[in-house]
């Protein structure tokens, strides 16, 4: 239901060109949760912005239900990494979550309120709607950002390294939240991360990108149980093997490009 075909992005400026994405082609079936990993600077965020319609590709196209994505549109929602910038500090939590719905004149006020309340309840924040974002912890602020995306009732949820700025325990809780929401709501999720362990824990497939200029180097099918647990799953021999496979692909890709990336994520 989501197709990326021959996607290429070249940035131009100051008399030079930088080819960020060379030729990306992949598909997501309805209801899949797919993670994207790759070396630092390989263009993961550029890819997500193109898929979301926030950035115009140089070549290729993105299709949602066979219709070209040429700009922001209903059916797609994005959760960004920097929740501090994506939430308005002068607006209460309920107002932040409701904001994109207010742009849709076809949604009655009562329906907007119902969606906001449902989304906040789904992320465990049903009792903080009157608070301001700056009164909440970083993890709670990111839950607000997720709730705002959920309130739009998207077909596809795009997530750009959304847990990179939170502590390890909060990150684990948010990972379980995303898998729970994915299972309950049947959304298609494209999750970009620099963390290999997170990609294997969350995804049903992992797309491994090469170093820039970027292509899809390989994909790894994650053959783990649907029900996952932070301790038991990460101790599973299958998890360890999958993690090693993805790391091998990433390091191999950077060496092919004349680079060496010694970080596991």
Short mmCIF file of C-alpha atoms in Angstrom, two decimals:
data_model
loop_
_atom_site.label_atom_id
_atom_site.label_comp_id
_atom_site.label_asym_id
_atom_site.label_seq_id
_atom_site.Cartn_x
_atom_site.Cartn_y
_atom_site.Cartn_z
CA UNK A 1 0.00 0.00 0.00
CA UNK A 2 3.08 2.24 0.23
CA UNK A 3 5.52 2.13 -2.67
CA UNK A 4 8.83 3.93 -3.08
CA UNK A 5 10.07 3.74 -6.65
CA UNK A 6 13.51 4.82 -7.83
CA UNK A 7 13.68 7.62 -5.26
CA UNK A 8 16.61 10.00 -5.78
CA UNK A 9 17.42 13.24 -4.00
CA UNK A 10 20.15 15.69 -4.91
CA UNK A 11 20.75 18.81 -2.84
CA UNK A 12 22.09 21.80 -4.75
CA UNK A 13 23.66 24.98 -3.43
CA UNK A 14 26.85 27.00 -3.21
CA UNK A 15 27.86 25.82 -6.65
CA UNK A 16 27.89 22.13 -5.79
CA UNK A 17 25.61 19.10 -5.71
CA UNK A 18 25.26 16.48 -3.00
CA UNK A 19 23.54 13.23 -3.95
CA UNK A 20 21.84 12.10 -0.74
CA UNK A 21 19.64 9.31 -2.14
CA UNK A 22 20.65 7.51 -5.34
CA UNK A 23 18.00 4.89 -6.09
CA UNK A 24 15.65 3.67 -3.37
CA UNK A 25 12.94 1.17 -4.19
CA UNK A 26 10.85 -0.77 -1.68
CA UNK A 27 7.25 -1.48 -0.70
CA UNK A 28 5.26 -1.81 2.50
CA UNK A 29 2.16 -3.96 2.70
CA UNK A 30 -0.86 -2.75 4.63
CA UNK A 31 -0.38 -3.31 8.35
CA UNK A 32 3.39 -3.88 8.23
CA UNK A 33 5.87 -2.43 10.71
CA UNK A 34 9.14 -1.89 8.85
CA UNK A 35 12.29 -0.32 10.28
CA UNK A 36 14.99 1.49 8.33
CA UNK A 37 18.62 1.57 9.49
CA UNK A 38 21.86 2.64 7.89
CA UNK A 39 25.20 4.37 8.52
CA UNK A 40 25.23 7.85 10.00
CA UNK A 41 24.55 10.46 7.32
CA UNK A 42 23.10 8.00 4.82
CA UNK A 43 19.92 10.00 4.25
CA UNK A 44 17.37 8.27 6.50
CA UNK A 45 15.66 11.54 7.42
CA UNK A 46 15.73 12.72 3.80
CA UNK A 47 14.00 9.48 2.82
CA UNK A 48 11.28 9.94 5.43
CA UNK A 49 10.65 13.56 4.44
CA UNK A 50 10.25 12.50 0.81
CA UNK A 51 7.84 9.74 1.78
CA UNK A 52 5.84 12.21 3.90
CA UNK A 53 5.60 14.69 1.04
CA UNK A 54 7.61 17.29 2.98
CA UNK A 55 10.50 17.21 0.52
CA UNK A 56 10.31 16.96 -3.24
CA UNK A 57 12.52 14.18 -4.66
CA UNK A 58 14.80 14.84 -7.61
CA UNK A 59 13.56 11.69 -9.32
CA UNK A 60 11.32 8.73 -8.60
CA UNK A 61 8.03 8.73 -6.75
CA UNK A 62 6.17 7.69 -3.63
CA UNK A 63 2.74 6.07 -3.99
CA UNK A 64 0.13 5.61 -1.27
CA UNK A 65 -2.70 3.33 -2.38
CA UNK A 66 -1.49 3.86 -5.97
CA UNK A 67 -1.83 7.68 -5.68
CA UNK A 68 1.34 9.82 -5.94
CA UNK A 69 2.42 11.60 -2.76
CA UNK A 70 3.35 15.12 -3.89
CA UNK A 71 2.87 16.95 -0.60
CA UNK A 72 1.48 16.52 2.93
CA UNK A 73 -1.78 14.60 2.73
CA UNK A 74 -4.34 12.76 4.79
CA UNK A 75 -3.46 9.16 5.41
CA UNK A 76 0.13 10.01 6.39
CA UNK A 77 1.26 11.24 9.81
CA UNK A 78 4.80 11.94 11.03
CA UNK A 79 6.41 11.74 14.46
CA UNK A 80 9.67 13.67 14.49
CA UNK A 81 12.78 13.12 16.59
CA UNK A 82 12.79 16.55 18.24
CA UNK A 83 9.55 16.64 20.19
CA UNK A 84 10.65 19.93 21.78
CA UNK A 85 10.38 21.60 18.39
CA UNK A 86 7.28 19.84 17.16
CA UNK A 87 5.10 20.79 20.16
CA UNK A 88 4.03 24.38 20.75
CA UNK A 89 4.98 25.34 24.35
CA UNK A 90 2.24 28.00 24.67
CA UNK A 91 -0.50 25.49 23.81
CA UNK A 92 -1.85 22.91 26.23
CA UNK A 93 -1.47 19.21 25.46
CA UNK A 94 -5.03 18.86 24.17
CA UNK A 95 -4.55 21.87 21.90
CA UNK A 96 -1.30 20.45 20.49
CA UNK A 97 -2.98 17.14 19.73
CA UNK A 98 -6.04 18.80 18.22
CA UNK A 99 -4.12 21.26 16.04
CA UNK A 100 -3.91 19.23 12.79
CA UNK A 101 -7.57 18.24 13.13
CA UNK A 102 -8.60 21.90 13.27
CA UNK A 103 -7.19 22.33 9.77
CA UNK A 104 -9.74 19.80 8.50
CA UNK A 105 -12.97 21.74 8.34
CA UNK A 106 -14.93 18.55 7.66
CA UNK A 107 -14.31 17.20 11.19
CA UNK A 108 -16.92 18.50 13.68
CA UNK A 109 -15.72 19.91 17.00
CA UNK A 110 -17.25 17.05 18.99
CA UNK A 111 -15.48 14.50 16.80
CA UNK A 112 -12.19 16.34 17.25
CA UNK A 113 -12.58 16.19 21.01
CA UNK A 114 -13.35 12.49 20.92
CA UNK A 115 -10.30 11.74 18.77
CA UNK A 116 -8.01 13.78 21.01
CA UNK A 117 -9.25 12.08 24.17
CA UNK A 118 -8.91 8.63 22.57
CA UNK A 119 -5.38 9.34 21.34
CA UNK A 120 -4.18 10.64 24.70
CA UNK A 121 -5.71 7.64 26.46
CA UNK A 122 -3.99 5.30 23.98
CA UNK A 123 -0.54 6.68 24.88
CA UNK A 124 -1.23 6.69 28.62
CA UNK A 125 -1.74 10.44 29.02
CA UNK A 126 -5.47 10.64 29.55
CA UNK A 127 -5.06 12.80 32.66
CA UNK A 128 -2.58 15.46 31.45
CA UNK A 129 -4.55 17.14 28.69
CA UNK A 130 -4.63 20.53 30.46
CA UNK A 131 -0.88 20.59 31.08
CA UNK A 132 1.65 22.44 28.92
CA UNK A 133 4.40 20.45 27.15
CA UNK A 134 7.14 22.09 29.22
CA UNK A 135 5.54 20.67 32.36
CA UNK A 136 6.08 17.12 31.12
CA UNK A 137 9.14 14.87 30.90
CA UNK A 138 10.80 14.23 27.55
CA UNK A 139 9.21 10.80 27.26
CA UNK A 140 5.76 12.22 28.00
CA UNK A 141 6.26 14.97 25.42
CA UNK A 142 7.07 12.36 22.79
CA UNK A 143 3.90 10.50 23.78
CA UNK A 144 2.00 13.72 23.10
CA UNK A 145 3.59 13.88 19.64
CA UNK A 146 2.55 10.26 19.01
CA UNK A 147 -0.97 11.05 20.22
CA UNK A 148 -1.17 13.96 17.77
CA UNK A 149 -0.31 11.60 14.93
CA UNK A 150 -2.81 8.98 16.13
CA UNK A 151 -5.62 11.54 16.30
CA UNK A 152 -5.29 11.96 12.54
CA UNK A 153 -6.15 8.25 12.16
CA UNK A 154 -3.40 7.69 9.60
CA UNK A 155 -3.08 4.76 7.24
CA UNK A 156 0.70 5.11 7.49
CA UNK A 157 2.62 6.35 10.52
CA UNK A 158 6.12 7.66 9.74
CA UNK A 159 8.56 7.89 12.66
CA UNK A 160 11.94 9.62 12.38
CA UNK A 161 14.26 8.38 15.16
CA UNK A 162 11.58 9.38 17.67
CA UNK A 163 13.28 7.94 20.76
CA UNK A 164 16.85 9.11 20.16
CA UNK A 165 16.66 11.87 22.77
CA UNK A 166 15.22 9.92 25.73
CA UNK A 167 16.87 7.72 28.35
CA UNK A 168 17.17 3.95 27.96
CA UNK A 169 14.25 2.99 30.23
CA UNK A 170 11.91 5.53 28.63
CA UNK A 171 13.03 4.32 25.22
CA UNK A 172 12.12 0.73 26.09
CA UNK A 173 8.68 1.82 27.32
CA UNK A 174 8.07 3.83 24.13
CA UNK A 175 9.16 0.93 21.93
CA UNK A 176 6.59 -1.30 23.61
CA UNK A 177 4.01 1.45 23.23
CA UNK A 178 4.60 1.62 19.46
CA UNK A 179 4.33 -2.13 19.01
CA UNK A 180 1.18 -2.17 21.10
CA UNK A 181 -0.44 0.64 19.10
CA UNK A 182 0.60 -1.01 15.84
CA UNK A 183 -1.05 -4.28 16.82
CA UNK A 184 -4.20 -2.66 18.20
CA UNK A 185 -4.79 -0.18 15.38
CA UNK A 186 -3.54 -2.08 12.37
CA UNK A 187 -1.53 0.85 11.04
CA UNK A 188 1.31 0.59 8.57
CA UNK A 189 4.45 1.93 10.27
CA UNK A 190 7.74 3.03 8.70
CA UNK A 191 10.21 3.57 11.55
CA UNK A 192 13.60 5.18 10.92
CA UNK A 193 16.27 4.58 13.57
CA UNK A 194 20.04 4.56 13.97
CA UNK A 195 19.79 1.86 16.66
CA UNK A 196 20.13 -1.70 15.36
CA UNK A 197 18.72 -3.33 18.50
CA UNK A 198 15.65 -1.10 18.31
CA UNK A 199 15.11 -1.92 14.64
CA UNK A 200 15.24 -5.68 15.25
CA UNK A 201 13.05 -5.47 18.36
CA UNK A 202 10.37 -3.35 16.70
CA UNK A 203 10.27 -4.42 13.09
CA UNK A 204 8.80 -7.26 11.12
CA UNK A 205 11.36 -6.35 8.45
CA UNK A 206 14.51 -4.22 8.57
CA UNK A 207 15.61 -2.30 5.48
CA UNK A 208 19.36 -1.72 5.55
CA UNK A 209 20.57 1.34 3.65
CA UNK A 210 24.04 1.78 2.22
CA UNK A 211 26.31 4.74 2.90
CA UNK A 212 25.49 7.90 0.92
CA UNK A 213 24.64 8.12 -1.95
CA UNK A 214 22.07 5.71 -0.68
CA UNK A 215 20.47 2.56 -2.03
CA UNK A 216 18.72 -0.29 -0.22
CA UNK A 217 21.61 -2.63 0.51
CA UNK A 218 19.46 -5.50 1.76
CA UNK A 219 16.41 -6.36 3.82
CA UNK A 220 16.26 -8.66 6.82
CA UNK A 221 13.06 -10.49 7.74
CA UNK A 222 12.65 -10.51 11.52
CA UNK A 223 11.44 -13.97 12.44
CA UNK A 224 10.57 -13.32 16.07
CA UNK A 225 7.28 -13.89 17.93
CA UNK A 226 4.58 -11.27 17.47
CA UNK A 227 4.45 -10.81 21.25
CA UNK A 228 7.81 -9.38 22.35
CA UNK A 229 9.38 -8.62 25.69
CA UNK A 230 12.33 -6.33 26.37
CA UNK A 231 14.23 -8.91 28.40
CA UNK A 232 13.21 -12.26 26.91
CA UNK A 233 13.26 -11.15 23.27
CA UNK A 234 16.65 -9.46 23.47
CA UNK A 235 18.11 -12.57 25.13
CA UNK A 236 16.73 -14.82 22.39
CA UNK A 237 19.42 -16.38 20.18
CA UNK A 238 17.39 -15.42 17.11
CA UNK A 239 17.48 -11.76 18.17
CA UNK A 240 21.24 -11.90 18.66
CA UNK A 241 21.70 -13.49 15.23
CA UNK A 242 19.48 -10.91 13.51
CA UNK A 243 21.29 -8.05 15.22
CA UNK A 244 24.64 -9.41 14.06
CA UNK A 245 23.34 -9.79 10.50
CA UNK A 246 22.13 -6.18 10.32
CA UNK A 247 25.36 -4.87 11.85
CA UNK A 248 27.38 -6.88 9.34
CA UNK A 249 25.39 -5.37 6.46
CA UNK A 250 25.85 -1.82 7.75
CA UNK A 251 29.58 -2.19 8.32
CA UNK A 252 30.01 -3.90 4.99
CA UNK A 253 28.18 -1.04 3.29
CA UNK A 254 30.37 1.63 4.85
CA UNK A 255 33.54 -0.22 3.89
CA UNK A 256 32.29 -0.54 0.33
CA UNK A 257 31.96 3.25 0.32
CA UNK A 258 35.45 3.75 1.73
CA UNK A 259 34.20 4.55 5.25
CA UNK A 260 34.34 2.73 8.55
CA UNK A 261 31.57 3.06 11.14
CA UNK A 262 32.52 1.39 14.41
CA UNK A 263 29.33 2.27 16.29
CA UNK A 264 26.75 -0.52 16.76
CA UNK A 265 23.87 1.85 16.00
#
